[in-house]
Short mmCIF file of N, CA, C and O in Angstrom, two decimals:
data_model
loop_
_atom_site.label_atom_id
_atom_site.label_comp_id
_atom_site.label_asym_id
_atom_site.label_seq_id
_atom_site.Cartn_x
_atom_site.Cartn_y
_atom_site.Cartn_z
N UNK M 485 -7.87 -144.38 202.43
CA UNK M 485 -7.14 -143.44 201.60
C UNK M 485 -5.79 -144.04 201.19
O UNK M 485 -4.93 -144.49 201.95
N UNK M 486 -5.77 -143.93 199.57
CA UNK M 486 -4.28 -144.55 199.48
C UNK M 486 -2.81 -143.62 199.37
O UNK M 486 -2.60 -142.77 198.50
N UNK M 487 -1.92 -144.01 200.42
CA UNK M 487 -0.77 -142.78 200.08
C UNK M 487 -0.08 -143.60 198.92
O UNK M 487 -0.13 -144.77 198.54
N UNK M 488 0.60 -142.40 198.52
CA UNK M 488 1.47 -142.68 197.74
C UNK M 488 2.77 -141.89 198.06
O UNK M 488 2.91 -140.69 198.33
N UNK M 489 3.82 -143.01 197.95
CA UNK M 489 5.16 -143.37 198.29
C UNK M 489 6.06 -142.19 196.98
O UNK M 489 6.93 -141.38 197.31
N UNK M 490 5.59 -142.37 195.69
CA UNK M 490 6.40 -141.57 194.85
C UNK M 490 5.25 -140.15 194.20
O UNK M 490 4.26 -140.39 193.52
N UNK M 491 5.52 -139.23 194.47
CA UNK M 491 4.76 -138.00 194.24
C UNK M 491 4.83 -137.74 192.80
O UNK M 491 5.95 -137.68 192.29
N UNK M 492 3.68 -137.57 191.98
CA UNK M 492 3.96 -137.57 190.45
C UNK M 492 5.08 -136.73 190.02
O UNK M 492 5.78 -137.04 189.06
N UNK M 493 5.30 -135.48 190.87
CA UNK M 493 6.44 -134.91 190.11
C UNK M 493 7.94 -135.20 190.02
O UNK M 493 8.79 -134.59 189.37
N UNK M 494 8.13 -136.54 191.04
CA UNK M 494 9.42 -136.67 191.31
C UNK M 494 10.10 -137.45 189.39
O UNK M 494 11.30 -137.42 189.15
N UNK M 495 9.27 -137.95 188.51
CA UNK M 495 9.80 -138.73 187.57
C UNK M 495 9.80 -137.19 187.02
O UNK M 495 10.52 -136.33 187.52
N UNK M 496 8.97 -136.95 186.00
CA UNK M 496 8.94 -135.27 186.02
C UNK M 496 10.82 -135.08 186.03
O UNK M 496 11.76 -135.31 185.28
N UNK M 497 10.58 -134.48 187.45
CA UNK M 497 11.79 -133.47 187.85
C UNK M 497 13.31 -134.57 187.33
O UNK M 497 14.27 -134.16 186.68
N UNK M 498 13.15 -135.66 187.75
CA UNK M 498 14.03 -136.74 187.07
C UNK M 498 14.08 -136.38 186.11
O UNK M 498 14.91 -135.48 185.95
N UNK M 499 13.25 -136.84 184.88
CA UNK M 499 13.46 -136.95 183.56
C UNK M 499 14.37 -135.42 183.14
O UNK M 499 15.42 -135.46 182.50
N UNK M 500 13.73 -134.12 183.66
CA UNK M 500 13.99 -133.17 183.47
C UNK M 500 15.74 -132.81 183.69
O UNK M 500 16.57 -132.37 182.90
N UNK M 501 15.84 -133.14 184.88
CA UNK M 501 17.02 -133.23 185.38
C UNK M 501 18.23 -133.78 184.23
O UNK M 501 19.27 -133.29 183.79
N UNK M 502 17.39 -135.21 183.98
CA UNK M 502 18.64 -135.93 183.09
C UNK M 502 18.94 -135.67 181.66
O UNK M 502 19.95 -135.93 181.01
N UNK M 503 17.47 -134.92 181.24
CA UNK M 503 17.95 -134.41 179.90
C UNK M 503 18.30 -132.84 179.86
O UNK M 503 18.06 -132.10 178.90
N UNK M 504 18.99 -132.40 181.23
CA UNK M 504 19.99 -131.26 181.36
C UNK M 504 20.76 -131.71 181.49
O UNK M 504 21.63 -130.92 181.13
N UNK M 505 21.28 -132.71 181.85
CA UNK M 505 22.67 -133.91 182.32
C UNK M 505 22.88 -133.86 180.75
O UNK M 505 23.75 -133.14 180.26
N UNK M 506 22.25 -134.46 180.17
CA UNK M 506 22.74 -135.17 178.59
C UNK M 506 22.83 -133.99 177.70
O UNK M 506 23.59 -134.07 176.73
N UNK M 507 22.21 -132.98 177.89
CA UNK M 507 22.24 -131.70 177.16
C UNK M 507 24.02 -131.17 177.59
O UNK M 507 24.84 -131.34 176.69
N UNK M 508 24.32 -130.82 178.36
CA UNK M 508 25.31 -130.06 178.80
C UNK M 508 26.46 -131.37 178.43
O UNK M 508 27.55 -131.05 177.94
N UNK M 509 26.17 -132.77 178.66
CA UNK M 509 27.24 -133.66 178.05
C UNK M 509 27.20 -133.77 176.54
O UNK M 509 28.13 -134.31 175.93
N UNK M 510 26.43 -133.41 176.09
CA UNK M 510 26.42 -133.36 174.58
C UNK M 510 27.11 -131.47 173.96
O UNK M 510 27.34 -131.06 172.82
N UNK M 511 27.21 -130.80 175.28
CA UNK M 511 27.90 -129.79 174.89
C UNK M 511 29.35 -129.64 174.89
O UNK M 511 30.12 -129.20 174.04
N UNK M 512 29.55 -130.17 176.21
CA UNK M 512 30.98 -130.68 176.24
C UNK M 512 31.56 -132.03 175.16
O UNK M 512 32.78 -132.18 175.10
N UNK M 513 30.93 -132.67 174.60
CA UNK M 513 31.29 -133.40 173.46
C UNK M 513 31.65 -132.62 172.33
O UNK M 513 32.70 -132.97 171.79
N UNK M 514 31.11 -131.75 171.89
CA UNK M 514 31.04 -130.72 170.85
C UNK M 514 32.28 -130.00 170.68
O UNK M 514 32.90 -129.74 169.65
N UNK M 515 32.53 -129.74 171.86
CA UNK M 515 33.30 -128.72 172.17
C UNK M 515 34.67 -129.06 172.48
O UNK M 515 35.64 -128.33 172.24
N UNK M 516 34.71 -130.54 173.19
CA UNK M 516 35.88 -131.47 172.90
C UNK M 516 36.30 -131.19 171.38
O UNK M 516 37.27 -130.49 171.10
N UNK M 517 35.44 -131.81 170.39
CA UNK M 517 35.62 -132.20 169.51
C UNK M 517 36.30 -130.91 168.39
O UNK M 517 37.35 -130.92 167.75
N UNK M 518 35.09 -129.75 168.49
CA UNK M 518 36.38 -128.40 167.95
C UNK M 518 37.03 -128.09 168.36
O UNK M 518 37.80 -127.54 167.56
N UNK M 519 37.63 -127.99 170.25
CA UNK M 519 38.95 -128.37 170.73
C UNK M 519 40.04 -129.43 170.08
O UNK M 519 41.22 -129.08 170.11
N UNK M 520 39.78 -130.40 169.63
CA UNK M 520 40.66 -131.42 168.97
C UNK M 520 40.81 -130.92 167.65
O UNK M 520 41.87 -131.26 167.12
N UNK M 521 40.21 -130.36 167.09
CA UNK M 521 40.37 -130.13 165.57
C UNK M 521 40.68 -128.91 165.20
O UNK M 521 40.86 -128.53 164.04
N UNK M 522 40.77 -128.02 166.55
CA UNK M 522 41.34 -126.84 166.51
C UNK M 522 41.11 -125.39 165.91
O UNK M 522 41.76 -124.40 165.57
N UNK M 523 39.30 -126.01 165.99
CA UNK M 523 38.62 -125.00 165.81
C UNK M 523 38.63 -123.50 165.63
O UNK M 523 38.37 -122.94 166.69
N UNK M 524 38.91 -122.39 164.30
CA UNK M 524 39.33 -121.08 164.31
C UNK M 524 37.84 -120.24 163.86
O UNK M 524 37.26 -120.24 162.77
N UNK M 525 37.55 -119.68 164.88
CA UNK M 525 35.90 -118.82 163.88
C UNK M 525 36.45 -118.11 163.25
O UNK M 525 37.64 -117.80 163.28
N UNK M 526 35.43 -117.71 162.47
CA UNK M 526 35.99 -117.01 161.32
C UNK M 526 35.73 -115.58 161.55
O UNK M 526 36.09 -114.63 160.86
N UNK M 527 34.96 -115.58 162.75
CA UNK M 527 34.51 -113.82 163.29
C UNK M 527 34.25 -114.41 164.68
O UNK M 527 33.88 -115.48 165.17
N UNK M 528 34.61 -113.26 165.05
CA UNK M 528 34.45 -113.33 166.80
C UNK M 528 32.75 -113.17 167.04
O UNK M 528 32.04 -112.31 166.51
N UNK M 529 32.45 -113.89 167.69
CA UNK M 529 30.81 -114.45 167.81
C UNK M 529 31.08 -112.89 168.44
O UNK M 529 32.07 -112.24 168.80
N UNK M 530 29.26 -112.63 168.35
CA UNK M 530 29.22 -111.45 169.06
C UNK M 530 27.54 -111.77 170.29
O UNK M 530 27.13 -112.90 170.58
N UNK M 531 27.27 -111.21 170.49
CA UNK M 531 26.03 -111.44 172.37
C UNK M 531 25.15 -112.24 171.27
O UNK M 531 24.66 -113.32 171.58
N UNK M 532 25.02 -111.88 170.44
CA UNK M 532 23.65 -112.47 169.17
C UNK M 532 24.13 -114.24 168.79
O UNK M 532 23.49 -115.03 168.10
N UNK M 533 25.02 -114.41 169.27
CA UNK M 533 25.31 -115.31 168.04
C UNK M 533 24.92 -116.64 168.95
O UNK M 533 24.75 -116.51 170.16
N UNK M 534 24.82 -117.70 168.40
CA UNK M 534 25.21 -119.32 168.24
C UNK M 534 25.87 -119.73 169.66
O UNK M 534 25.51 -120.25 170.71
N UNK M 535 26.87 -119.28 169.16
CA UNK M 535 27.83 -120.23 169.74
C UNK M 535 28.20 -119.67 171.18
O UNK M 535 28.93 -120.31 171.94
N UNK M 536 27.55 -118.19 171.56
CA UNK M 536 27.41 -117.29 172.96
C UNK M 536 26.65 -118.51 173.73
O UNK M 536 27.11 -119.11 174.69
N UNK M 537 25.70 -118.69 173.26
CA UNK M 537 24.26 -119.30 173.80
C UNK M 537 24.41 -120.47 173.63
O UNK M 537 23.46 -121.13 174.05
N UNK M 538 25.44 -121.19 173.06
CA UNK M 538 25.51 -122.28 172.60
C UNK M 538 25.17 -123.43 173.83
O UNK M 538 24.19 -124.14 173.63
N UNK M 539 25.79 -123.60 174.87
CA UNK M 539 25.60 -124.20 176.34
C UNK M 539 24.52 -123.97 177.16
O UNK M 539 24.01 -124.86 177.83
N UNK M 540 24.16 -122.92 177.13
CA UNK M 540 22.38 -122.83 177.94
C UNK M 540 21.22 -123.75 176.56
O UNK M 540 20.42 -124.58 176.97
N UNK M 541 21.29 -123.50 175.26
CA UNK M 541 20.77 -123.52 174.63
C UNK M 541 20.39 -125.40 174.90
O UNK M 541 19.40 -125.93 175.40
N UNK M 542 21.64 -125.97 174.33
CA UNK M 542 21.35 -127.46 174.27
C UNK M 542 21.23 -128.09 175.80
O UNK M 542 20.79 -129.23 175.91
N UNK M 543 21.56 -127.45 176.78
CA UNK M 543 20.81 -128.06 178.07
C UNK M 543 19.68 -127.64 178.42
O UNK M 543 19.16 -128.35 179.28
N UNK M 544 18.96 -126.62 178.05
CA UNK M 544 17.73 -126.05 177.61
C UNK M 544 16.51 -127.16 176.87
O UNK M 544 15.37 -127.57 177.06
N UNK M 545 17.66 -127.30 175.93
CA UNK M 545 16.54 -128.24 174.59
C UNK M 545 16.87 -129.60 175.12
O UNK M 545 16.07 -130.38 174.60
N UNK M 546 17.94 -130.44 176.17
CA UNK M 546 17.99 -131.99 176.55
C UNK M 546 16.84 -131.76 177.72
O UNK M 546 16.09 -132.73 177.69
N UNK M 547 16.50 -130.99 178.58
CA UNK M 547 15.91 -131.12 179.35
C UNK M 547 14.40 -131.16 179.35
O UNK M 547 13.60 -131.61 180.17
N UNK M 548 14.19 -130.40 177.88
CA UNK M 548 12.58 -130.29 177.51
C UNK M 548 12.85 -131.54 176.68
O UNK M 548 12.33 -132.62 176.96
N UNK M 549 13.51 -131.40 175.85
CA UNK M 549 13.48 -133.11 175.03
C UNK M 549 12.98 -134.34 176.17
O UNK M 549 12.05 -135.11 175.95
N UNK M 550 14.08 -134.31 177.83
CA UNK M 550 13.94 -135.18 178.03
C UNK M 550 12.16 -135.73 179.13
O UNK M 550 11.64 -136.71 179.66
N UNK M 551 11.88 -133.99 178.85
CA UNK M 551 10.95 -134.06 179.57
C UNK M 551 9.35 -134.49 178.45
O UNK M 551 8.22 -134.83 178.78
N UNK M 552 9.90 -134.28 177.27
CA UNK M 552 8.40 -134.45 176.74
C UNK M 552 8.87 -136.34 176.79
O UNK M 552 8.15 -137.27 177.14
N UNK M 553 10.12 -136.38 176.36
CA UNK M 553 10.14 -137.95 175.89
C UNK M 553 9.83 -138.97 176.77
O UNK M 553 9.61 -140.14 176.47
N UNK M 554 9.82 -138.37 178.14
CA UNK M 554 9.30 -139.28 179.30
C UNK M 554 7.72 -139.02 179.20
O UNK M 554 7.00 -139.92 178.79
N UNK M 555 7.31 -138.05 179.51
CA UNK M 555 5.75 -137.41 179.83
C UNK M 555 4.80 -138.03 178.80
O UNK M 555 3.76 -138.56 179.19
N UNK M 556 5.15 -137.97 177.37
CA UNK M 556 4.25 -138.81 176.17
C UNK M 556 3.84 -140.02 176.07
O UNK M 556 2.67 -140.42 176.05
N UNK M 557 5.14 -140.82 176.01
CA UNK M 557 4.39 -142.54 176.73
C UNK M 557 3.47 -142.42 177.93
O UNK M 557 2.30 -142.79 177.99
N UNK M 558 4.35 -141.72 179.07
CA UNK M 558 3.94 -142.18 180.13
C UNK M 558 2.11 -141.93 180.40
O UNK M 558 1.49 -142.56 181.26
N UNK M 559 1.40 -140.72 179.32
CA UNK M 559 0.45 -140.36 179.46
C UNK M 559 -0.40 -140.95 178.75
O UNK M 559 -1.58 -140.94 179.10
N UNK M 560 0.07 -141.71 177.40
CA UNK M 560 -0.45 -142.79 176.44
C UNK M 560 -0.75 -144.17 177.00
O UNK M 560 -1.65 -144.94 176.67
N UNK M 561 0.46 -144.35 178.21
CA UNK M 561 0.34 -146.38 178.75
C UNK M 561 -0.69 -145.81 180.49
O UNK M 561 -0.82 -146.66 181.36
N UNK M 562 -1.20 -144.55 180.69
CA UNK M 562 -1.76 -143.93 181.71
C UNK M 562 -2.55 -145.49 182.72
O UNK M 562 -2.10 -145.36 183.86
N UNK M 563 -3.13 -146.30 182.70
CA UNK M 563 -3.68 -147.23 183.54
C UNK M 563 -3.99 -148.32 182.72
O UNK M 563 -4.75 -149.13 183.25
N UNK M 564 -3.60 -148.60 181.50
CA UNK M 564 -4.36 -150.05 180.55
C UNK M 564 -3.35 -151.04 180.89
O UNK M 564 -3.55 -152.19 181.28
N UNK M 565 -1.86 -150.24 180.62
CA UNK M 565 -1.10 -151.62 180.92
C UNK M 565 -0.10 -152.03 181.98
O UNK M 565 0.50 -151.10 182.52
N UNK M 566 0.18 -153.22 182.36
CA UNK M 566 0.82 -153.38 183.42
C UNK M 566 1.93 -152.46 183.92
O UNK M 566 2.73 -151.87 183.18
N UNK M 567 1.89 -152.38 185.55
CA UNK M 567 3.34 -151.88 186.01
C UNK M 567 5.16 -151.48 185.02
O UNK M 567 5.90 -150.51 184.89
N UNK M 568 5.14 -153.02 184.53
CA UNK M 568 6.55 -152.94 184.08
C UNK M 568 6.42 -152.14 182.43
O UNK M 568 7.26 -151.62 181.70
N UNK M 569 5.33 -152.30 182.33
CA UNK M 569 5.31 -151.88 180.69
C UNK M 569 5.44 -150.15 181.07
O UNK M 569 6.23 -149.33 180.61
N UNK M 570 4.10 -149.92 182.30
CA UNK M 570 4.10 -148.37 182.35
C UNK M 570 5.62 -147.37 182.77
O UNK M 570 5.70 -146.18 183.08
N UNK M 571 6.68 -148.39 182.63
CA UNK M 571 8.07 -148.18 183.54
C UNK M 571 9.31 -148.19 182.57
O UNK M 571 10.24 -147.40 182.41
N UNK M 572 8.93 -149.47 181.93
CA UNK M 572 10.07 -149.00 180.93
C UNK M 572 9.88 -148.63 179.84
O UNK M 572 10.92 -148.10 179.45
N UNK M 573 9.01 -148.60 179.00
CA UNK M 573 8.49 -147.91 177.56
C UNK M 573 8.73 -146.45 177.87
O UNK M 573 9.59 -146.11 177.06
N UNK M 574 8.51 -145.73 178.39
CA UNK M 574 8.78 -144.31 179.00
C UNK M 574 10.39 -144.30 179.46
O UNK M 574 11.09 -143.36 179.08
N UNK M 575 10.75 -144.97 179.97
CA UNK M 575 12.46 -145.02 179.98
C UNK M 575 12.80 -145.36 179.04
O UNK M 575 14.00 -145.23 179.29
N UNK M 576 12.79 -145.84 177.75
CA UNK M 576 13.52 -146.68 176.96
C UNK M 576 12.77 -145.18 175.89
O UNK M 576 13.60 -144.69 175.13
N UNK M 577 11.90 -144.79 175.86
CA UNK M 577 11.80 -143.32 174.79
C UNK M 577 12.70 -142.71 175.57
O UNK M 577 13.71 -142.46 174.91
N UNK M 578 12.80 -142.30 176.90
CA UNK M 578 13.67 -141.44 177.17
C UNK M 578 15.37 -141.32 176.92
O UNK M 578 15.96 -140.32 176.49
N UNK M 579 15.94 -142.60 177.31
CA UNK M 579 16.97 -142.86 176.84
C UNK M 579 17.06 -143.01 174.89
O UNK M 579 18.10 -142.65 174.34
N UNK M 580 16.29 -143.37 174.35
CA UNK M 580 16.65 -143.21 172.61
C UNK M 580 16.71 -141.78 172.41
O UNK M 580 17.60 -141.26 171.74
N UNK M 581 15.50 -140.93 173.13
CA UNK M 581 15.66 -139.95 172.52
C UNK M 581 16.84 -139.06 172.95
O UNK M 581 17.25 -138.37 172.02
N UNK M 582 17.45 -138.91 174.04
CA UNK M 582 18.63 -138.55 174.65
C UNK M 582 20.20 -138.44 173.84
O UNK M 582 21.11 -137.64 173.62
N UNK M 583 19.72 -140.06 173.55
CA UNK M 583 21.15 -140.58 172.27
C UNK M 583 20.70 -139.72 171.14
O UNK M 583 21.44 -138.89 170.60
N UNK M 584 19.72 -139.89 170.86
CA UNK M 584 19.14 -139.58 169.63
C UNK M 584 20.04 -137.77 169.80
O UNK M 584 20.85 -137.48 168.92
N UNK M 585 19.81 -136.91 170.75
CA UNK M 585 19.91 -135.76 170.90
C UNK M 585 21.39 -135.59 171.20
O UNK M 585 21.63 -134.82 170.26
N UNK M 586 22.13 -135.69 171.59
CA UNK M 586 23.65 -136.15 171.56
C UNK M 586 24.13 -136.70 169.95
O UNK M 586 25.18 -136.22 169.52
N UNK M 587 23.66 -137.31 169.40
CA UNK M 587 24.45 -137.94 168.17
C UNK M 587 23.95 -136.58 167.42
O UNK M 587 24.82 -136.14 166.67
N UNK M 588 22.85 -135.89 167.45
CA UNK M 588 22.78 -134.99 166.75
C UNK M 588 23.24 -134.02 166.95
O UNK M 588 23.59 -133.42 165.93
N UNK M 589 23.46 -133.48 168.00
CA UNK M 589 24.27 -131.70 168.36
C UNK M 589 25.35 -132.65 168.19
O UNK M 589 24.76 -133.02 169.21
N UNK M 590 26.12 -133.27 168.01
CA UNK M 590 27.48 -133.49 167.62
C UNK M 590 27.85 -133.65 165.97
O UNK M 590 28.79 -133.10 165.40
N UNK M 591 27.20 -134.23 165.56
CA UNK M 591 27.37 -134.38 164.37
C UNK M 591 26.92 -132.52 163.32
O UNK M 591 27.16 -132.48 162.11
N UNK M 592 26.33 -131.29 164.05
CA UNK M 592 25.76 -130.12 163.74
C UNK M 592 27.07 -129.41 164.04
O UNK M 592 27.76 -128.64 163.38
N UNK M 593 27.19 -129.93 165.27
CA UNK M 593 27.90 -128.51 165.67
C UNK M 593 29.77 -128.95 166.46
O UNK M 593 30.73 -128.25 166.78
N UNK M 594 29.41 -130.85 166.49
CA UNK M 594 30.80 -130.60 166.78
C UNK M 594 31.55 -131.04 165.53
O UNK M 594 32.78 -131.06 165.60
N UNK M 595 31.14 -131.28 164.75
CA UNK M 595 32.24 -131.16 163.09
C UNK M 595 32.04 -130.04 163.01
O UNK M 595 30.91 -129.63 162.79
N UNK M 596 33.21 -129.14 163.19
CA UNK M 596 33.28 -127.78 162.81
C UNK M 596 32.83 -127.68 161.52
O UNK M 596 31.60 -127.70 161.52
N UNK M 597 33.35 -127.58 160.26
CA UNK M 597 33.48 -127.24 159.23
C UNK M 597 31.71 -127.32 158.75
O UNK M 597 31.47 -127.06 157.57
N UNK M 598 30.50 -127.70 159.70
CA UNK M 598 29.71 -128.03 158.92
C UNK M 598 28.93 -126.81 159.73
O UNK M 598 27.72 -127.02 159.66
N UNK M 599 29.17 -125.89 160.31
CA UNK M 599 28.91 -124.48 160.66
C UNK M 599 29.27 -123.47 160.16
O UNK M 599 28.66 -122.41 160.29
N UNK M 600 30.27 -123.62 159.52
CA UNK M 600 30.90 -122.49 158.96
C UNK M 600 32.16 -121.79 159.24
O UNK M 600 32.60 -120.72 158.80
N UNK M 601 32.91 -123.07 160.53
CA UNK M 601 34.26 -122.23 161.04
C UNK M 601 35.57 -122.82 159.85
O UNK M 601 35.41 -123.01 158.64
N UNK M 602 36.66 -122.99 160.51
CA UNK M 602 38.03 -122.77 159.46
C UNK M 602 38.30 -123.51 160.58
O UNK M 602 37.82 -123.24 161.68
N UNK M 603 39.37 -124.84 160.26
CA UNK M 603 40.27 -125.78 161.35
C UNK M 603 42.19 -125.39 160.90
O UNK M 603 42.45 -124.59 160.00
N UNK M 604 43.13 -125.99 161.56
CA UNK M 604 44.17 -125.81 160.84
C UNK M 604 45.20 -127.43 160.30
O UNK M 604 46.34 -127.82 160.07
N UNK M 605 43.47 -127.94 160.34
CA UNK M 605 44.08 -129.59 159.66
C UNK M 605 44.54 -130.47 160.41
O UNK M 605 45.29 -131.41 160.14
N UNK M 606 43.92 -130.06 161.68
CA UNK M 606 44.45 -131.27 162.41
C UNK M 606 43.68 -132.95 162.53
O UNK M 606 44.20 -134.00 162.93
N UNK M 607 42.50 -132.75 162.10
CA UNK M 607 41.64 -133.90 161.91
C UNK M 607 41.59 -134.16 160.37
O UNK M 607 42.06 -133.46 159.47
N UNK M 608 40.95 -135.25 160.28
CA UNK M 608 41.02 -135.89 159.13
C UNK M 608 40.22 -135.32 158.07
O UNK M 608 39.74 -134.24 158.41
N UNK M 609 39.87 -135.77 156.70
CA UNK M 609 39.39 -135.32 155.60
C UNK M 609 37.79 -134.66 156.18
O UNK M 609 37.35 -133.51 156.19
N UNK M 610 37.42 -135.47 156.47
CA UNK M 610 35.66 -136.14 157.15
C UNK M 610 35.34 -134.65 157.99
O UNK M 610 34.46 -133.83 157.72
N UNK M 611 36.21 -134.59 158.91
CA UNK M 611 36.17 -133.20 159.79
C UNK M 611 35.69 -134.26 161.04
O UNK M 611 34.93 -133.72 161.85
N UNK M 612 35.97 -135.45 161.27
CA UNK M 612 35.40 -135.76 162.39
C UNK M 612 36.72 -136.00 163.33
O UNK M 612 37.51 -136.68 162.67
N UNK M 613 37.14 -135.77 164.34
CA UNK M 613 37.97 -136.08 165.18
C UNK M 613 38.74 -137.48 165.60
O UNK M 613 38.16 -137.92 166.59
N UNK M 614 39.45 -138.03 165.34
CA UNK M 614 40.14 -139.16 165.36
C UNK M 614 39.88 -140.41 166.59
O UNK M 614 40.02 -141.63 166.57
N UNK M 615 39.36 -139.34 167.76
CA UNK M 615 38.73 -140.08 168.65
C UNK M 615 36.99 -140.58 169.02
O UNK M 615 36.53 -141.19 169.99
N UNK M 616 36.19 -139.90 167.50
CA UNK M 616 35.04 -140.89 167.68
C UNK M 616 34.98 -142.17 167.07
O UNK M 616 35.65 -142.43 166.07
N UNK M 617 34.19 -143.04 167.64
CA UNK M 617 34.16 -144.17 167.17
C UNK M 617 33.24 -144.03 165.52
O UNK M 617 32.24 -143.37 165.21
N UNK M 618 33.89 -144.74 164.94
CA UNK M 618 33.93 -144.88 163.46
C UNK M 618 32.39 -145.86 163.41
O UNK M 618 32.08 -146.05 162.24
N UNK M 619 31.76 -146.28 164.04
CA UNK M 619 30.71 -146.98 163.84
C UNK M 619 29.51 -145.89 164.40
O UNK M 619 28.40 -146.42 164.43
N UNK M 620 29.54 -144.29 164.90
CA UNK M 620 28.85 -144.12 165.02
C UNK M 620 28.64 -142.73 164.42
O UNK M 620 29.59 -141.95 164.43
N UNK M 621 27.32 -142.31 163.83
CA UNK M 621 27.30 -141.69 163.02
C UNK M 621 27.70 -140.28 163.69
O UNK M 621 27.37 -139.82 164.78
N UNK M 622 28.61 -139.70 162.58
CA UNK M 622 28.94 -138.16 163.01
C UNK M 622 28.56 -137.09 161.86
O UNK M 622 28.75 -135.89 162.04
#
């Protein structure tokens, strides 16, 4: 009988784990970012809205993101190809899609102005905050 040392659900609960990690850091990026620019709504959100839910929501959606983006390779490379291939092709979707999910809730929701709020000019024309890097898309 062969044991096994890693129990299928432990990558699972990993993957899951880290795309609640990257979800909730991609919230606090956001939120930096209409913090810096001094973000004014234009109506006081009310239980319905956006921006209530805004923090369960995108660690919600990094954690299923990060869970399909591991689970899909990993069920496609299932026994044909070697060890290292079945190891990192499934990490390397997981990590793109992660970035991938971060560059996007930032560029939605942390440029204010492209939601629908009012700033009082403290960032530049662009609406992007002075402290992202200029080579990456916002």
């Amino acid at each position: 009988m062969e044991r096994r040392t890693n129990p299928p659900w432990t990558a699972g609960c990993s993957t899951l784990l880290a795309g609640a990690l990257a979800g909730y850091g991609a919230h606090r990026l956001s939120r930096a970012a209409r913090r810096t620019c001094a973000v004014i709504a234009r109506e006081h959100p009310s239980l319905f809205d956006l921006w209530t839910w805004q923090a369960p929501l995108t660690v919600l959606a990094g954690a299923c993101a990060g869970l399909l983006a591991w689970a899909l390779p990993a069920a496609a490379l299932r026994r044909r190809e070697p060890r290292p291939v079945r190891l990192l092709i499934p990490a390397a979707v997981l990590l793109a899609t992660l970035i991938a999910l971060t560059l996007v809730h930032f560029a939605w929701l942390g440029t204010p102005l492209g939601v629908g709020n009012d700033t009082n000019g403290t960032c530049p024309p662009d609406n992007v905050p002075p402290w992202w890097p200029g080579w990456l898309p916002a």
